[in-house]
Short mmCIF file of C-alpha atoms and ligand atoms in Angstrom, two decimals:
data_model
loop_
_atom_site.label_atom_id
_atom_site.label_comp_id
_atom_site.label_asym_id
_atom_site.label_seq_id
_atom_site.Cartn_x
_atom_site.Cartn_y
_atom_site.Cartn_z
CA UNK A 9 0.00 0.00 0.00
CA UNK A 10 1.41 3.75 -0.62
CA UNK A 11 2.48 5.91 2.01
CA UNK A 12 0.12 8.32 1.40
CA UNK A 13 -2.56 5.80 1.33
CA UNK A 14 -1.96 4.74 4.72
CA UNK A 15 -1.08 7.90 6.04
CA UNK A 16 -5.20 9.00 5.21
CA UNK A 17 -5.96 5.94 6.41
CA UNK A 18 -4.14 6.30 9.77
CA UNK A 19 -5.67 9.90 9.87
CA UNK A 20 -9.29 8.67 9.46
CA UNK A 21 -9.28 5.96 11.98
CA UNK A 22 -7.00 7.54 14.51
CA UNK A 23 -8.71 11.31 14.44
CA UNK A 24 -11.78 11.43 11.93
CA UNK A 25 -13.36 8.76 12.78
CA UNK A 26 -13.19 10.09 16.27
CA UNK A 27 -16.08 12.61 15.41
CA UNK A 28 -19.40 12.68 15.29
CA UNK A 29 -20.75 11.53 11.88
CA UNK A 30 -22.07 15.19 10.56
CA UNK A 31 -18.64 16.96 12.16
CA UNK A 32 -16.18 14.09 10.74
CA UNK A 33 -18.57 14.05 6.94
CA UNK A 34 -18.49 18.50 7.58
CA UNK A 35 -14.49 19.02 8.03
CA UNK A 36 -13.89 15.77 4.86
CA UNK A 37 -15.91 18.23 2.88
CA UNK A 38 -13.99 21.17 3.77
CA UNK A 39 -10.67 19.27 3.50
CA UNK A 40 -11.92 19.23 -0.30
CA UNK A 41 -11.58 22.64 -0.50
CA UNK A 42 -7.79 22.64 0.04
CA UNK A 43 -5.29 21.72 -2.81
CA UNK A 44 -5.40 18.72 -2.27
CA UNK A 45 -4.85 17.77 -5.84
CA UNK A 46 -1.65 18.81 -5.49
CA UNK A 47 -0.33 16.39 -2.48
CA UNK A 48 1.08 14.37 -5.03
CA UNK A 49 -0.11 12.88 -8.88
CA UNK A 50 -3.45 11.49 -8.89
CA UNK A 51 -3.80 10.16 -12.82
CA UNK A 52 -2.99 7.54 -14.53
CA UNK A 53 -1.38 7.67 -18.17
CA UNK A 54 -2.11 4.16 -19.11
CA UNK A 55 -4.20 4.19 -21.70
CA UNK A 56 -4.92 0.54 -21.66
CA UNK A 57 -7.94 1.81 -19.01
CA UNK A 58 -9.31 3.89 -21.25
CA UNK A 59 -13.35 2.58 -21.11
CA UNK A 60 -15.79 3.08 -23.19
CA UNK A 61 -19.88 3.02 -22.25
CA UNK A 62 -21.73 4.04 -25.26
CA UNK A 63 -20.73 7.16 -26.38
CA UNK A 64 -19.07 8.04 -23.33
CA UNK A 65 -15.16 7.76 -23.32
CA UNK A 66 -13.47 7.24 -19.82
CA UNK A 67 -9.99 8.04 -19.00
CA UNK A 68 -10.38 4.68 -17.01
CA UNK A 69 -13.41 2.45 -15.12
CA UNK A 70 -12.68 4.23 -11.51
CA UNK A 71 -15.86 6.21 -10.46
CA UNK A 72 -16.80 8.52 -8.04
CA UNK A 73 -20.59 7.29 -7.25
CA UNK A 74 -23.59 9.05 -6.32
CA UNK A 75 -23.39 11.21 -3.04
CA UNK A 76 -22.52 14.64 -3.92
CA UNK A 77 -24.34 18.09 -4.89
CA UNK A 78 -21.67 20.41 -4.41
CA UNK A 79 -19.58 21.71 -7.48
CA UNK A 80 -16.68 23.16 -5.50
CA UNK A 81 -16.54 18.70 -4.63
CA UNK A 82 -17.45 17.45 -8.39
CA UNK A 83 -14.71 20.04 -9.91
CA UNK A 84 -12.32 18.41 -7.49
CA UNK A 85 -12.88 15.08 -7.89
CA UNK A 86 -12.27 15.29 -11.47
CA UNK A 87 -8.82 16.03 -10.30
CA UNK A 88 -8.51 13.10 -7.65
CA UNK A 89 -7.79 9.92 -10.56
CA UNK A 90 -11.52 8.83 -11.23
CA UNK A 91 -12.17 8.03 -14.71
CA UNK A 92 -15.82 9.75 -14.51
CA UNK A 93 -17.55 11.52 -11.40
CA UNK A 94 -21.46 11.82 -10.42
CA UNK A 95 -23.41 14.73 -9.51
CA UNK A 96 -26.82 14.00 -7.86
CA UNK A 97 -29.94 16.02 -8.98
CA UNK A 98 -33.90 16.07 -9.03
CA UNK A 99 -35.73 18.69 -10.92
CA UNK A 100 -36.21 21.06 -7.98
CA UNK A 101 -33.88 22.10 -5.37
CA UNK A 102 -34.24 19.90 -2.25
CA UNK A 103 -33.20 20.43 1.25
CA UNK A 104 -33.13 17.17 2.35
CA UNK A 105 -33.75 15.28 5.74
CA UNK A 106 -33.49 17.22 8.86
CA UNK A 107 -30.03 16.12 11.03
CA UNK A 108 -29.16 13.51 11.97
CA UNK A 109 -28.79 12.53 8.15
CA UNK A 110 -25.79 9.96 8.96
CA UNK A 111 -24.20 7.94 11.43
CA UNK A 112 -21.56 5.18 11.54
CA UNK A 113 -22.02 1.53 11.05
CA UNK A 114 -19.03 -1.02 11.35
CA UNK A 115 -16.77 0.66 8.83
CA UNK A 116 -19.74 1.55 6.93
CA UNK A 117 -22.31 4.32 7.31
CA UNK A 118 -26.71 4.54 7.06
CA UNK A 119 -27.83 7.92 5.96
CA UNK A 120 -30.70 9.59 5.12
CA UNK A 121 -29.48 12.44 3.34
CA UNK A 122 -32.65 12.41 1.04
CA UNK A 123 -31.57 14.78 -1.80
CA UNK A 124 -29.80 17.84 -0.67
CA UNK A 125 -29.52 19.88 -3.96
CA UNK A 126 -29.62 22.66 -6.03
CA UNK A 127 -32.03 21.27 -8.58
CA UNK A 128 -31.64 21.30 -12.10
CA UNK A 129 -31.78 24.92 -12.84
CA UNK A 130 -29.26 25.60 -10.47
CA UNK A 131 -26.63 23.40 -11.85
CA UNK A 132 -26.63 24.46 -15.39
CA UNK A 133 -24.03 27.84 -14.73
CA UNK A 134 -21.84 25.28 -13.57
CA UNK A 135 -22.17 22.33 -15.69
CA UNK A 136 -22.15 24.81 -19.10
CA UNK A 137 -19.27 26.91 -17.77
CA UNK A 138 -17.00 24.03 -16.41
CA UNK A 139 -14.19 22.67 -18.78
CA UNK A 140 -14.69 19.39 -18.30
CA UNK A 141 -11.69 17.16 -17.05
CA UNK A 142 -13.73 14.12 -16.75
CA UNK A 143 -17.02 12.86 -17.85
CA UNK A 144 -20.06 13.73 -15.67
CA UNK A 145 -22.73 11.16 -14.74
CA UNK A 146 -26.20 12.83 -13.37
CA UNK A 147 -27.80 10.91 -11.01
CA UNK A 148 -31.15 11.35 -11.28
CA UNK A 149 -34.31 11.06 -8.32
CA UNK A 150 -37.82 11.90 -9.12
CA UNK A 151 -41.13 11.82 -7.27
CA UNK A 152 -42.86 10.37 -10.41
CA UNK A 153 -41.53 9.54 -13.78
CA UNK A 154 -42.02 13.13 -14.92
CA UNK A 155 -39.81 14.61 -12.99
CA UNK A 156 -36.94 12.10 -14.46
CA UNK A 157 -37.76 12.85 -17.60
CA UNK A 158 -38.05 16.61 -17.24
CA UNK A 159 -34.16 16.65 -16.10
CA UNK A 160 -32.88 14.33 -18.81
CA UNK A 161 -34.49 16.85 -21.61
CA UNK A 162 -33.76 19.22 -19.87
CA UNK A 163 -29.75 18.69 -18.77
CA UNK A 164 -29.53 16.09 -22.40
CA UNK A 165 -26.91 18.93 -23.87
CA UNK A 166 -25.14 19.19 -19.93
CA UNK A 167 -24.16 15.56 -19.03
CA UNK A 168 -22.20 13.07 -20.30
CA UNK A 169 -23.99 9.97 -19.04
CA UNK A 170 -27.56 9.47 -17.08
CA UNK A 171 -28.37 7.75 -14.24
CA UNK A 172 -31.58 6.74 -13.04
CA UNK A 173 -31.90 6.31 -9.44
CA UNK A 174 -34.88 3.93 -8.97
CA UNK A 175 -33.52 2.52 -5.68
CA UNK A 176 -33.65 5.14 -2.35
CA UNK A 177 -33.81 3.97 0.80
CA UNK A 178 -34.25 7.11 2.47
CA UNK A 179 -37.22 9.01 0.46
CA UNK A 180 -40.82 8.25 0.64
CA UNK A 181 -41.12 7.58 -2.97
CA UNK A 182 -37.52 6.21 -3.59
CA UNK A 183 -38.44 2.47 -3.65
CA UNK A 184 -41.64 3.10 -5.51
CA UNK A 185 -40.23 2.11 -9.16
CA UNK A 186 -38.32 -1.36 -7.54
CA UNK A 187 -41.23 -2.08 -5.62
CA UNK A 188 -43.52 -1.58 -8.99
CA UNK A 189 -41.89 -2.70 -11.24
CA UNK A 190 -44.41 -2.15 -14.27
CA UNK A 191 -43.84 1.62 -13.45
CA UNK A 192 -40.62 1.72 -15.39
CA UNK A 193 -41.28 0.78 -18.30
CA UNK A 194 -42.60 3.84 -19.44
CA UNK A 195 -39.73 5.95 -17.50
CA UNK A 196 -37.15 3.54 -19.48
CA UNK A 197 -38.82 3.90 -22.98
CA UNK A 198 -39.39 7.65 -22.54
CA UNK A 199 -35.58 8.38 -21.24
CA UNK A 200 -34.37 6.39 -23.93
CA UNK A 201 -36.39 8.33 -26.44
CA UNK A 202 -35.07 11.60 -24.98
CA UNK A 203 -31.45 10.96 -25.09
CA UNK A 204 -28.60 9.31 -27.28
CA UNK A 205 -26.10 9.41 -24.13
CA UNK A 206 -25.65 6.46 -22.39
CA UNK A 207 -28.37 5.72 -19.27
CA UNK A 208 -27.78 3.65 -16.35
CA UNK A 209 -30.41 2.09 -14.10
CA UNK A 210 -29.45 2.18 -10.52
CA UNK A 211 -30.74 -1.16 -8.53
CA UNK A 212 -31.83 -1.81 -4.79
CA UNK A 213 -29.44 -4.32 -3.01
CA UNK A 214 -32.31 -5.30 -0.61
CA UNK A 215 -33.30 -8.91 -1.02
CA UNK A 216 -36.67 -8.03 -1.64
CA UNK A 217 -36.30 -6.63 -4.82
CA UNK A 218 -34.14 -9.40 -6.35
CA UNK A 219 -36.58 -10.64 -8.06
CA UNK A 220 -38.11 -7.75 -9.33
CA UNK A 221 -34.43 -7.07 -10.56
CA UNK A 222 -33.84 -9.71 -12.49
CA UNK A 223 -37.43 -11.00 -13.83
CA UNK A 224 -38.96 -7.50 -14.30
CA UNK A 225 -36.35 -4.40 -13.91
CA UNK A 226 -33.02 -5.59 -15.62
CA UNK A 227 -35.30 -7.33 -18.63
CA UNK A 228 -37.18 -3.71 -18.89
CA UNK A 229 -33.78 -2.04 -19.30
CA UNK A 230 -32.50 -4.39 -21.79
CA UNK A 231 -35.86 -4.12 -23.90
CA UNK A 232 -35.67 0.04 -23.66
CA UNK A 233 -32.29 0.25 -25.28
CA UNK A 234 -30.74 0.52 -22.29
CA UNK A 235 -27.30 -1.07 -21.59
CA UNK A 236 -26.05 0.04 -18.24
CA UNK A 237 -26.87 -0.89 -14.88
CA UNK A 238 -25.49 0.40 -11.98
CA UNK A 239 -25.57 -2.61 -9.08
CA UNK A 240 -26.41 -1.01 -6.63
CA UNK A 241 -27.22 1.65 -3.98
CA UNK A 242 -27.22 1.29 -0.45
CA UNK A 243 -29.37 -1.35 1.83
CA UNK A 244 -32.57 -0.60 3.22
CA UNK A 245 -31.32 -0.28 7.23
CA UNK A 246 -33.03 0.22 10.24
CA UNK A 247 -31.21 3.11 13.03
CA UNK A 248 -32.71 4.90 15.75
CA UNK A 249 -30.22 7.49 15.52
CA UNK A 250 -31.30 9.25 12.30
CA UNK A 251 -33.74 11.50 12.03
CA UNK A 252 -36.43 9.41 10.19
CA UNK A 253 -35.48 6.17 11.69
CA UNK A 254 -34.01 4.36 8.82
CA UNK A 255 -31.86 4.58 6.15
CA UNK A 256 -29.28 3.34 3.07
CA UNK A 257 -26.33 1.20 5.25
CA UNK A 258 -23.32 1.92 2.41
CA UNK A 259 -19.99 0.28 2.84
CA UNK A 260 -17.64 -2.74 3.22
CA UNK A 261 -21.01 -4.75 4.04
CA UNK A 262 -22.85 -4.69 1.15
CA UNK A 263 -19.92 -5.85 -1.01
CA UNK A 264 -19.55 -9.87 -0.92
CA UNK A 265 -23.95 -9.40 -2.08
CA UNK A 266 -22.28 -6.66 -4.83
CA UNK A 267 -19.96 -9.64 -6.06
CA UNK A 268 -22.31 -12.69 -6.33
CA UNK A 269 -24.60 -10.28 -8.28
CA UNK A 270 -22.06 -8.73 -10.57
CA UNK A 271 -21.65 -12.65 -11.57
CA UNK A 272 -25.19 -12.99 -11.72
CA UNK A 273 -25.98 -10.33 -13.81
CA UNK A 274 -22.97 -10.83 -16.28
CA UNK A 275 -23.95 -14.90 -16.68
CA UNK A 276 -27.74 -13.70 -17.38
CA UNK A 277 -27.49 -10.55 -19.25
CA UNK A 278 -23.83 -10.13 -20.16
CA UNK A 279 -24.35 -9.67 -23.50
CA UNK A 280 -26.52 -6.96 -23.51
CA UNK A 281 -25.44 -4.85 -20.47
CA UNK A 282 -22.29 -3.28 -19.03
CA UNK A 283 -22.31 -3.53 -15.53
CA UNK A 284 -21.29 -0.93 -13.02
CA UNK A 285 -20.15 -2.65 -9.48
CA UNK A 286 -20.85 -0.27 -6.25
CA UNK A 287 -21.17 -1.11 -2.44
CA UNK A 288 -17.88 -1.31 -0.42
CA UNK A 289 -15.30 -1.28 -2.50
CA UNK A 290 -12.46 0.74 -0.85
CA UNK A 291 -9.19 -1.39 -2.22
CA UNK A 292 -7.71 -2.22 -5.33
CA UNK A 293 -7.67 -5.73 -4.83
CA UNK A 294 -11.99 -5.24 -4.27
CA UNK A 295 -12.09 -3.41 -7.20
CA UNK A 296 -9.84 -6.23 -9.25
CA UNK A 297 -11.86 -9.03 -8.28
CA UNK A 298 -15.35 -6.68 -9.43
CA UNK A 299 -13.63 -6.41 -12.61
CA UNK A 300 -13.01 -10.39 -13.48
CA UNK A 301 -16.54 -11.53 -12.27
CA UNK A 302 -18.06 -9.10 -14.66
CA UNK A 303 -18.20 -4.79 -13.75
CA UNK A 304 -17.03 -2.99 -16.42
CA UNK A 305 -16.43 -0.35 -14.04
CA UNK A 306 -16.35 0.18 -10.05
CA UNK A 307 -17.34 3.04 -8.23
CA UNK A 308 -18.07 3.93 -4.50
CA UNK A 309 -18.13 6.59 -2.07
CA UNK A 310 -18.18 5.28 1.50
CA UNK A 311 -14.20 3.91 0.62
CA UNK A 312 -13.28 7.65 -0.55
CA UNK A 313 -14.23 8.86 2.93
CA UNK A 314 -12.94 5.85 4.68
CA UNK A 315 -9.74 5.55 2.26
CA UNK A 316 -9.03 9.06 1.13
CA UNK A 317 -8.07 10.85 -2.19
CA UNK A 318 -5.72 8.13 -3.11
CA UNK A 319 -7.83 5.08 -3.47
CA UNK A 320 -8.83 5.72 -7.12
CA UNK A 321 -4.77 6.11 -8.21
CA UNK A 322 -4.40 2.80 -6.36
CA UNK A 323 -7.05 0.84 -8.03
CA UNK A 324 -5.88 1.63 -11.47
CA UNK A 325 -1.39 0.97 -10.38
CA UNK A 326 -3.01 -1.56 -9.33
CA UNK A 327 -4.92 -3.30 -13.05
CA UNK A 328 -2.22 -2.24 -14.61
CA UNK A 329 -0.41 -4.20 -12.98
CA UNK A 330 -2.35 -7.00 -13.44
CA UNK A 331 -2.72 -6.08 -17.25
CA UNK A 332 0.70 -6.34 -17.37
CA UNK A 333 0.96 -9.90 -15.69
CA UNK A 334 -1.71 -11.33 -18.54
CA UNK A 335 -0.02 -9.66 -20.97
CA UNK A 336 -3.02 -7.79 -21.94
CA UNK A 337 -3.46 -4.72 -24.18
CA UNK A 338 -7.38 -3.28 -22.86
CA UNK A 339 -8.62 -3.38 -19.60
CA UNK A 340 -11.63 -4.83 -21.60
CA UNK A 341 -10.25 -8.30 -21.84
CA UNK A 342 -10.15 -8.55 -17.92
CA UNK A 343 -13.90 -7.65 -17.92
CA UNK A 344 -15.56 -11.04 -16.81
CA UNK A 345 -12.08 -12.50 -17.10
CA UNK A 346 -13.00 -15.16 -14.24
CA UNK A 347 -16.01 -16.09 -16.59
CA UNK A 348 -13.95 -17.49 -19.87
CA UNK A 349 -13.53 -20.76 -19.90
C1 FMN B 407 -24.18 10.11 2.11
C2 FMN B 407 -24.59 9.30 0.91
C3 FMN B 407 -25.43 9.89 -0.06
C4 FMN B 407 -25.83 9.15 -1.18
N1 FMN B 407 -26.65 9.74 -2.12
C5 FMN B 407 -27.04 9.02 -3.21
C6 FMN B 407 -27.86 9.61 -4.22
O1 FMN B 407 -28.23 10.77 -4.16
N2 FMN B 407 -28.23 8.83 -5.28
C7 FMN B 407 -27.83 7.51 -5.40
O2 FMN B 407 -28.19 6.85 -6.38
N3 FMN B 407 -27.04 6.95 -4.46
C8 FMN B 407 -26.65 7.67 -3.39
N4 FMN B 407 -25.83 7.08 -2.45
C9 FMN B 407 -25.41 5.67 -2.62
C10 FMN B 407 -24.00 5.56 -3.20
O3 FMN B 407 -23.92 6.17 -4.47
C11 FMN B 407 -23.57 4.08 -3.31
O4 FMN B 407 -24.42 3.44 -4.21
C12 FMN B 407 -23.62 3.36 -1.95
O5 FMN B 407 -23.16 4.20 -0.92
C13 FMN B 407 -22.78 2.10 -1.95
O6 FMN B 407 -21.44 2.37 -2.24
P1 FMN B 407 -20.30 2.54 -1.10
O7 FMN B 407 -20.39 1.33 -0.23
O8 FMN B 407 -19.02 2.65 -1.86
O9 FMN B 407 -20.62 3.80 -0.37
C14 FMN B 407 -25.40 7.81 -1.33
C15 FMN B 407 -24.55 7.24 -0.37
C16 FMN B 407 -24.13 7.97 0.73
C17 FMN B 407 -23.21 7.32 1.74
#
């Protein structure tokens, strides 16, 4: 591991971590407004990583995930290694849940953040005036399928890739299109129709909806044109000590159910999808093993608090290093590598 890998590491666990949630989550966020981007070099120049998802071109498969609504953060991010980096956004500005919005679990976290942004108006200054140093994924949350399709026309010339969020633990109507599953099909058609970048459908971990994933929801996708899915966002979780009583339990947790779906996914639907891998992945060897069962790319947030700037750098030394020992030439052919026979 790098020095300045472990020295984050040793900083979270031995002073951050010693916080309450909101202070520890409050002074990360402010450590973002430093330079940090220049405590050392963050990219990578292999262009073996170089991924492609429709349209979309990434510098490489490492991605910031869904969390965010701050531009000061998304501008710096772009600097921090990730191939691609998401902004979250619904079509009005939100406030979000009253405090407490997140507390610690294991080496994990549940929230209830709900969606704390500026809404869609208020990010188009900054998406149309920012040079863009790497692609930009909107996530998207809606109370009803309008409101997801009034932010994909109306952000279509602003983003580089979509994401549906169908899966939110922490909103009244977040669950509603998992739990219904017949509701999306008109949201998936209708997105599709509206846009020629690439869209990614964001699933529910929680065993209840596994079903619904793979009979109704992934089938849906596939039959809309769609070619991305994003597996997945945070577990339905149960703690007293948020506001509302429950929330989306993210980290090292959720990532052994992350793997055997990844597989599961790529065996059933492989050949029609690209698969993004998210829940607890905070090391490059996690990452790596995504990779060979199946993700075309990984992405996380709970390991960039927990694991610091670095992590992204890490994970991509780290497959091209392992491109190297195959002897490949495209991080491509280790997509699913574990699958070949
Ligand atoms: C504080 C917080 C806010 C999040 N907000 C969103 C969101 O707005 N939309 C979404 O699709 N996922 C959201 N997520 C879920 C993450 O994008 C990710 O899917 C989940 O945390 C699992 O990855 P991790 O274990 O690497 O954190 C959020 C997660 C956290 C911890």
């Amino acid at each position: 591991m790098s020095l300045k890998r472990n020295a984050y590491e040793k900083l979270y666990s031995g002073f951050l971590s010693k916080f309450p949630e909101d202070y520890a989550i409050n002074l990360g966020r402010s450590f973002l407004r430093f330079p940090i981007e220049f405590l050392g070099r963050y990219e990578t120049d292999d262009g073996r990583l170089l991924t492609k998802i429709g349209n979309c071109e990434l510098p490489n498969l490492v991605i910031l995930s869904a969390c965010y609504h701050e531009p000061h953060i998304i501008k710096k991010a772009m600097r921090l290694g990730f191939g691609g980096v998401t902004l979250k956004v619904t079509k009005y500005p939100k406030k979000g849940n009253r405090e407490p919005t997140i507390v610690r679990r294991g080496e994990g976290f549940v929230n209830c953040v709900g969606f704390e942004n500026l809404g869609m108006e208020g990010y188009k200054k900054f998406l149309k005036s920012h040079r863009r140093k790497k692609p930009i994924i909107l996530n998207i949350t809606g109370d009803n399928k309008n409101e997801y399709l009034d932010v994909v026309s109306g952000l279509e010339n602003y983003a580089d890739m979509f994401e549906l969020n169908i899966s939110c633990p922490n909103t009244e109507n977040g669950m509603n299109f998992s739990k219904y599953p017949e509701k999306v099909k008109d949201l998936f058609r209708e997105s599709r129709n509206l846009t020629e970048k690439p869209i990614i459908i964001k699933l529910s971990p929680d065993k209840e909806f596994e079903e619904n994933n793979y009979k109704r929801i992934i089938p849906y996708a596939v039959d809309s044109g769609i070619d991305v899915v994003n597996f997945g966002n945070t577990r339905s979780f149960k703690d007293e000590r948020l506001s509302i009583g429950s929330g989306g339990l993210s980290g090292p947790n959720l990532y052994e159910n992350v793997l055997m779906n990844v597989e599961r996914i790529y065996d059933k639907f492989g050949r029609y999808l690209k698969i993004i891998a998210t829940g607890g992945i905070d090391s490059p060897e996690k990452a790596y093993e995504a990779i060979v069962r199946g993700a075309t790319c990984v992405s996380y947030v709970t390991g960039f608090v927990t694991k610091g700037p670095f992590l992204a750098k890490g994970i991509n030394k780290h497959l091209s290093e392992k491109l190297d020992e195959q002897g490949m030439e495209s991080i491509g052919d280790l997509v699913g590598f574990w699958h070949t026979p």
